[in-house]
């Protein structure tokens, strides 16, 4: 279950997102790939896409990571159950087994989207693009 943990974290992030305070948060989750509250998690990610946060998910083991790839939403917009689209992609998913033998490459993949996610957040915040 991702939603209870992320809800707590995103509530804390929202409480520190005040004008004039430029803080950005990174959340790291290690998972076996099973998620039992997928739609609730998607809804929360969409609702939190205007917050100064990125979520990095590292898949450990040999399970099916299709759900994690769906959360990553590369190449498409994540949409909530009520039809709302996310403002921006805040998730990066990396499968450990694909890069675990090469620590430099693993680090590169884990951090690959972070600069763009941060830049996009501050650009949107500066230009009042969050509704």
PDB file of C-alpha atoms in Angstrom:
ATOM      1  CA  UNK A   1       0.000   0.000   0.000  1.00  0.00           C
ATOM      2  CA  UNK A   2       1.602   3.225  -1.214  1.00  0.00           C
ATOM      3  CA  UNK A   3      -1.212   5.717  -0.610  1.00  0.00           C
ATOM      4  CA  UNK A   4      -1.073   5.929   3.227  1.00  0.00           C
ATOM      5  CA  UNK A   5       2.697   6.512   3.225  1.00  0.00           C
ATOM      6  CA  UNK A   6       2.640   8.986   0.343  1.00  0.00           C
ATOM      7  CA  UNK A   7      -0.355  10.822   1.787  1.00  0.00           C
ATOM      8  CA  UNK A   8       1.554  11.429   5.013  1.00  0.00           C
ATOM      9  CA  UNK A   9       4.675  12.546   3.161  1.00  0.00           C
ATOM     10  CA  UNK A  10       2.814  14.809   0.713  1.00  0.00           C
ATOM     11  CA  UNK A  11       0.878  16.425   3.589  1.00  0.00           C
ATOM     12  CA  UNK A  12       4.194  17.290   5.217  1.00  0.00           C
ATOM     13  CA  UNK A  13       5.562  18.597   1.893  1.00  0.00           C
ATOM     14  CA  UNK A  14       2.450  20.749   1.387  1.00  0.00           C
ATOM     15  CA  UNK A  15       2.868  22.270   4.842  1.00  0.00           C
ATOM     16  CA  UNK A  16       6.373  23.490   3.944  1.00  0.00           C
ATOM     17  CA  UNK A  17       5.421  24.840   0.498  1.00  0.00           C
ATOM     18  CA  UNK A  18       5.173  28.505   1.452  1.00  0.00           C
ATOM     19  CA  UNK A  19       5.929  31.645  -0.585  1.00  0.00           C
ATOM     20  CA  UNK A  20       9.545  32.723  -0.493  1.00  0.00           C
ATOM     21  CA  UNK A  21      10.764  29.332   0.709  1.00  0.00           C
ATOM     22  CA  UNK A  22      12.390  27.360  -2.093  1.00  0.00           C
ATOM     23  CA  UNK A  23      12.551  23.803  -0.865  1.00  0.00           C
ATOM     24  CA  UNK A  24      12.327  20.637  -2.967  1.00  0.00           C
ATOM     25  CA  UNK A  25      11.808  17.126  -1.610  1.00  0.00           C
ATOM     26  CA  UNK A  26      12.845  13.720  -2.896  1.00  0.00           C
ATOM     27  CA  UNK A  27      11.154  10.536  -1.714  1.00  0.00           C
ATOM     28  CA  UNK A  28      12.804   7.161  -2.317  1.00  0.00           C
ATOM     29  CA  UNK A  29      10.806   3.920  -2.198  1.00  0.00           C
ATOM     30  CA  UNK A  30      12.270   0.440  -2.603  1.00  0.00           C
ATOM     31  CA  UNK A  31       9.595  -2.066  -3.636  1.00  0.00           C
ATOM     32  CA  UNK A  32       9.059  -5.622  -4.821  1.00  0.00           C
ATOM     33  CA  UNK A  33       6.640  -4.374  -7.463  1.00  0.00           C
ATOM     34  CA  UNK A  34       3.347  -5.287  -5.841  1.00  0.00           C
ATOM     35  CA  UNK A  35       0.957  -2.424  -5.180  1.00  0.00           C
ATOM     36  CA  UNK A  36      -2.468  -3.056  -3.690  1.00  0.00           C
ATOM     37  CA  UNK A  37      -3.906   0.454  -3.911  1.00  0.00           C
ATOM     38  CA  UNK A  38      -2.984   1.458  -7.441  1.00  0.00           C
ATOM     39  CA  UNK A  39      -5.889   3.805  -8.224  1.00  0.00           C
ATOM     40  CA  UNK A  40      -5.679   5.580  -4.861  1.00  0.00           C
ATOM     41  CA  UNK A  41      -1.950   6.053  -5.435  1.00  0.00           C
ATOM     42  CA  UNK A  42      -2.493   7.445  -8.937  1.00  0.00           C
ATOM     43  CA  UNK A  43      -5.164   9.821  -7.616  1.00  0.00           C
ATOM     44  CA  UNK A  44      -2.774  11.027  -4.904  1.00  0.00           C
ATOM     45  CA  UNK A  45       0.125  11.486  -7.357  1.00  0.00           C
ATOM     46  CA  UNK A  46      -2.063  13.566  -9.658  1.00  0.00           C
ATOM     47  CA  UNK A  47      -3.343  15.660  -6.743  1.00  0.00           C
ATOM     48  CA  UNK A  48       0.236  16.167  -5.506  1.00  0.00           C
ATOM     49  CA  UNK A  49       1.834  16.980  -8.848  1.00  0.00           C
ATOM     50  CA  UNK A  50       1.904  20.691  -7.968  1.00  0.00           C
ATOM     51  CA  UNK A  51       4.001  20.089  -4.851  1.00  0.00           C
ATOM     52  CA  UNK A  52       7.795  20.489  -4.633  1.00  0.00           C
ATOM     53  CA  UNK A  53       8.452  16.756  -4.631  1.00  0.00           C
ATOM     54  CA  UNK A  54       9.775  13.917  -6.750  1.00  0.00           C
ATOM     55  CA  UNK A  55       9.212  10.247  -6.055  1.00  0.00           C
ATOM     56  CA  UNK A  56      11.950   7.794  -7.001  1.00  0.00           C
ATOM     57  CA  UNK A  57      10.893   4.144  -7.002  1.00  0.00           C
ATOM     58  CA  UNK A  58      13.463   1.361  -7.239  1.00  0.00           C
ATOM     59  CA  UNK A  59      12.106  -2.073  -8.051  1.00  0.00           C
ATOM     60  CA  UNK A  60      13.917  -4.869  -6.230  1.00  0.00           C
ATOM     61  CA  UNK A  61      13.648  -8.526  -7.252  1.00  0.00           C
ATOM     62  CA  UNK A  62      12.201 -10.325 -10.244  1.00  0.00           C
ATOM     63  CA  UNK A  63       8.502  -9.492  -9.991  1.00  0.00           C
ATOM     64  CA  UNK A  64       6.423  -7.773 -12.643  1.00  0.00           C
ATOM     65  CA  UNK A  65       6.978  -4.005 -12.452  1.00  0.00           C
ATOM     66  CA  UNK A  66       4.245  -3.008 -14.902  1.00  0.00           C
ATOM     67  CA  UNK A  67       2.408  -1.027 -12.217  1.00  0.00           C
ATOM     68  CA  UNK A  68       5.545   0.921 -11.295  1.00  0.00           C
ATOM     69  CA  UNK A  69       6.105   1.769 -14.953  1.00  0.00           C
ATOM     70  CA  UNK A  70       2.509   3.010 -15.103  1.00  0.00           C
ATOM     71  CA  UNK A  71       3.177   5.321 -12.134  1.00  0.00           C
ATOM     72  CA  UNK A  72       6.293   6.629 -13.894  1.00  0.00           C
ATOM     73  CA  UNK A  73       4.078   7.722 -16.806  1.00  0.00           C
ATOM     74  CA  UNK A  74       6.958   8.513 -19.167  1.00  0.00           C
ATOM     75  CA  UNK A  75       5.607   9.670 -22.504  1.00  0.00           C
ATOM     76  CA  UNK A  76       2.060  10.190 -21.239  1.00  0.00           C
ATOM     77  CA  UNK A  77       0.166  12.140 -18.617  1.00  0.00           C
ATOM     78  CA  UNK A  78      -0.976  10.431 -15.442  1.00  0.00           C
ATOM     79  CA  UNK A  79      -4.734  10.785 -15.015  1.00  0.00           C
ATOM     80  CA  UNK A  80      -6.808  10.394 -11.843  1.00  0.00           C
ATOM     81  CA  UNK A  81     -10.047   8.451 -11.567  1.00  0.00           C
ATOM     82  CA  UNK A  82     -12.020  11.716 -11.827  1.00  0.00           C
ATOM     83  CA  UNK A  83     -10.323  12.613 -15.144  1.00  0.00           C
ATOM     84  CA  UNK A  84      -7.887  15.178 -13.767  1.00  0.00           C
ATOM     85  CA  UNK A  85      -4.433  15.202 -15.392  1.00  0.00           C
ATOM     86  CA  UNK A  86      -1.217  15.658 -13.465  1.00  0.00           C
ATOM     87  CA  UNK A  87       0.573  18.971 -13.836  1.00  0.00           C
ATOM     88  CA  UNK A  88       3.895  17.201 -14.319  1.00  0.00           C
ATOM     89  CA  UNK A  89       5.632  13.866 -14.007  1.00  0.00           C
ATOM     90  CA  UNK A  90       6.906  13.488 -10.428  1.00  0.00           C
ATOM     91  CA  UNK A  91       7.851   9.779 -10.548  1.00  0.00           C
ATOM     92  CA  UNK A  92      11.018   8.052 -11.730  1.00  0.00           C
ATOM     93  CA  UNK A  93      11.019   4.247 -11.712  1.00  0.00           C
ATOM     94  CA  UNK A  94      14.167   2.148 -12.100  1.00  0.00           C
ATOM     95  CA  UNK A  95      14.393  -1.617 -12.027  1.00  0.00           C
ATOM     96  CA  UNK A  96      17.416  -2.498  -9.879  1.00  0.00           C
ATOM     97  CA  UNK A  97      18.213  -5.768 -11.692  1.00  0.00           C
ATOM     98  CA  UNK A  98      18.755  -3.917 -14.972  1.00  0.00           C
ATOM     99  CA  UNK A  99      21.457  -1.664 -13.493  1.00  0.00           C
ATOM    100  CA  UNK A 100      22.512  -3.192 -10.152  1.00  0.00           C
ATOM    101  CA  UNK A 101      25.800  -4.545 -11.484  1.00  0.00           C
ATOM    102  CA  UNK A 102      26.853  -1.053 -12.540  1.00  0.00           C
ATOM    103  CA  UNK A 103      26.501   1.405  -9.611  1.00  0.00           C
ATOM    104  CA  UNK A 104      27.314   4.434 -11.763  1.00  0.00           C
ATOM    105  CA  UNK A 105      24.687   3.554 -14.341  1.00  0.00           C
ATOM    106  CA  UNK A 106      22.173   2.798 -11.572  1.00  0.00           C
ATOM    107  CA  UNK A 107      22.778   6.215 -10.015  1.00  0.00           C
ATOM    108  CA  UNK A 108      22.499   7.860 -13.426  1.00  0.00           C
ATOM    109  CA  UNK A 109      19.126   6.204 -14.137  1.00  0.00           C
ATOM    110  CA  UNK A 110      17.784   6.915 -10.645  1.00  0.00           C
ATOM    111  CA  UNK A 111      18.614  10.624 -10.911  1.00  0.00           C
ATOM    112  CA  UNK A 112      17.991  10.995 -14.653  1.00  0.00           C
ATOM    113  CA  UNK A 113      14.658  12.845 -14.488  1.00  0.00           C
ATOM    114  CA  UNK A 114      15.223  14.722 -11.241  1.00  0.00           C
ATOM    115  CA  UNK A 115      16.771  17.918 -12.678  1.00  0.00           C
ATOM    116  CA  UNK A 116      13.933  18.281 -15.192  1.00  0.00           C
ATOM    117  CA  UNK A 117      11.272  17.583 -12.546  1.00  0.00           C
ATOM    118  CA  UNK A 118      12.758  20.239 -10.272  1.00  0.00           C
ATOM    119  CA  UNK A 119      13.138  22.739 -13.100  1.00  0.00           C
ATOM    120  CA  UNK A 120       9.570  22.139 -14.224  1.00  0.00           C
ATOM    121  CA  UNK A 121       8.231  22.630 -10.686  1.00  0.00           C
ATOM    122  CA  UNK A 122      10.038  25.944 -10.118  1.00  0.00           C
ATOM    123  CA  UNK A 123       9.134  27.196 -13.612  1.00  0.00           C
ATOM    124  CA  UNK A 124       5.463  26.397 -13.066  1.00  0.00           C
ATOM    125  CA  UNK A 125       5.500  27.887  -9.558  1.00  0.00           C
ATOM    126  CA  UNK A 126       7.277  31.074 -10.698  1.00  0.00           C
ATOM    127  CA  UNK A 127       4.820  31.522 -13.568  1.00  0.00           C
ATOM    128  CA  UNK A 128       1.741  30.703 -11.453  1.00  0.00           C
ATOM    129  CA  UNK A 129       0.797  27.787 -13.696  1.00  0.00           C
ATOM    130  CA  UNK A 130      -0.650  25.670 -10.889  1.00  0.00           C
ATOM    131  CA  UNK A 131      -4.385  26.106 -10.575  1.00  0.00           C
TER     132      UNK A 131
END
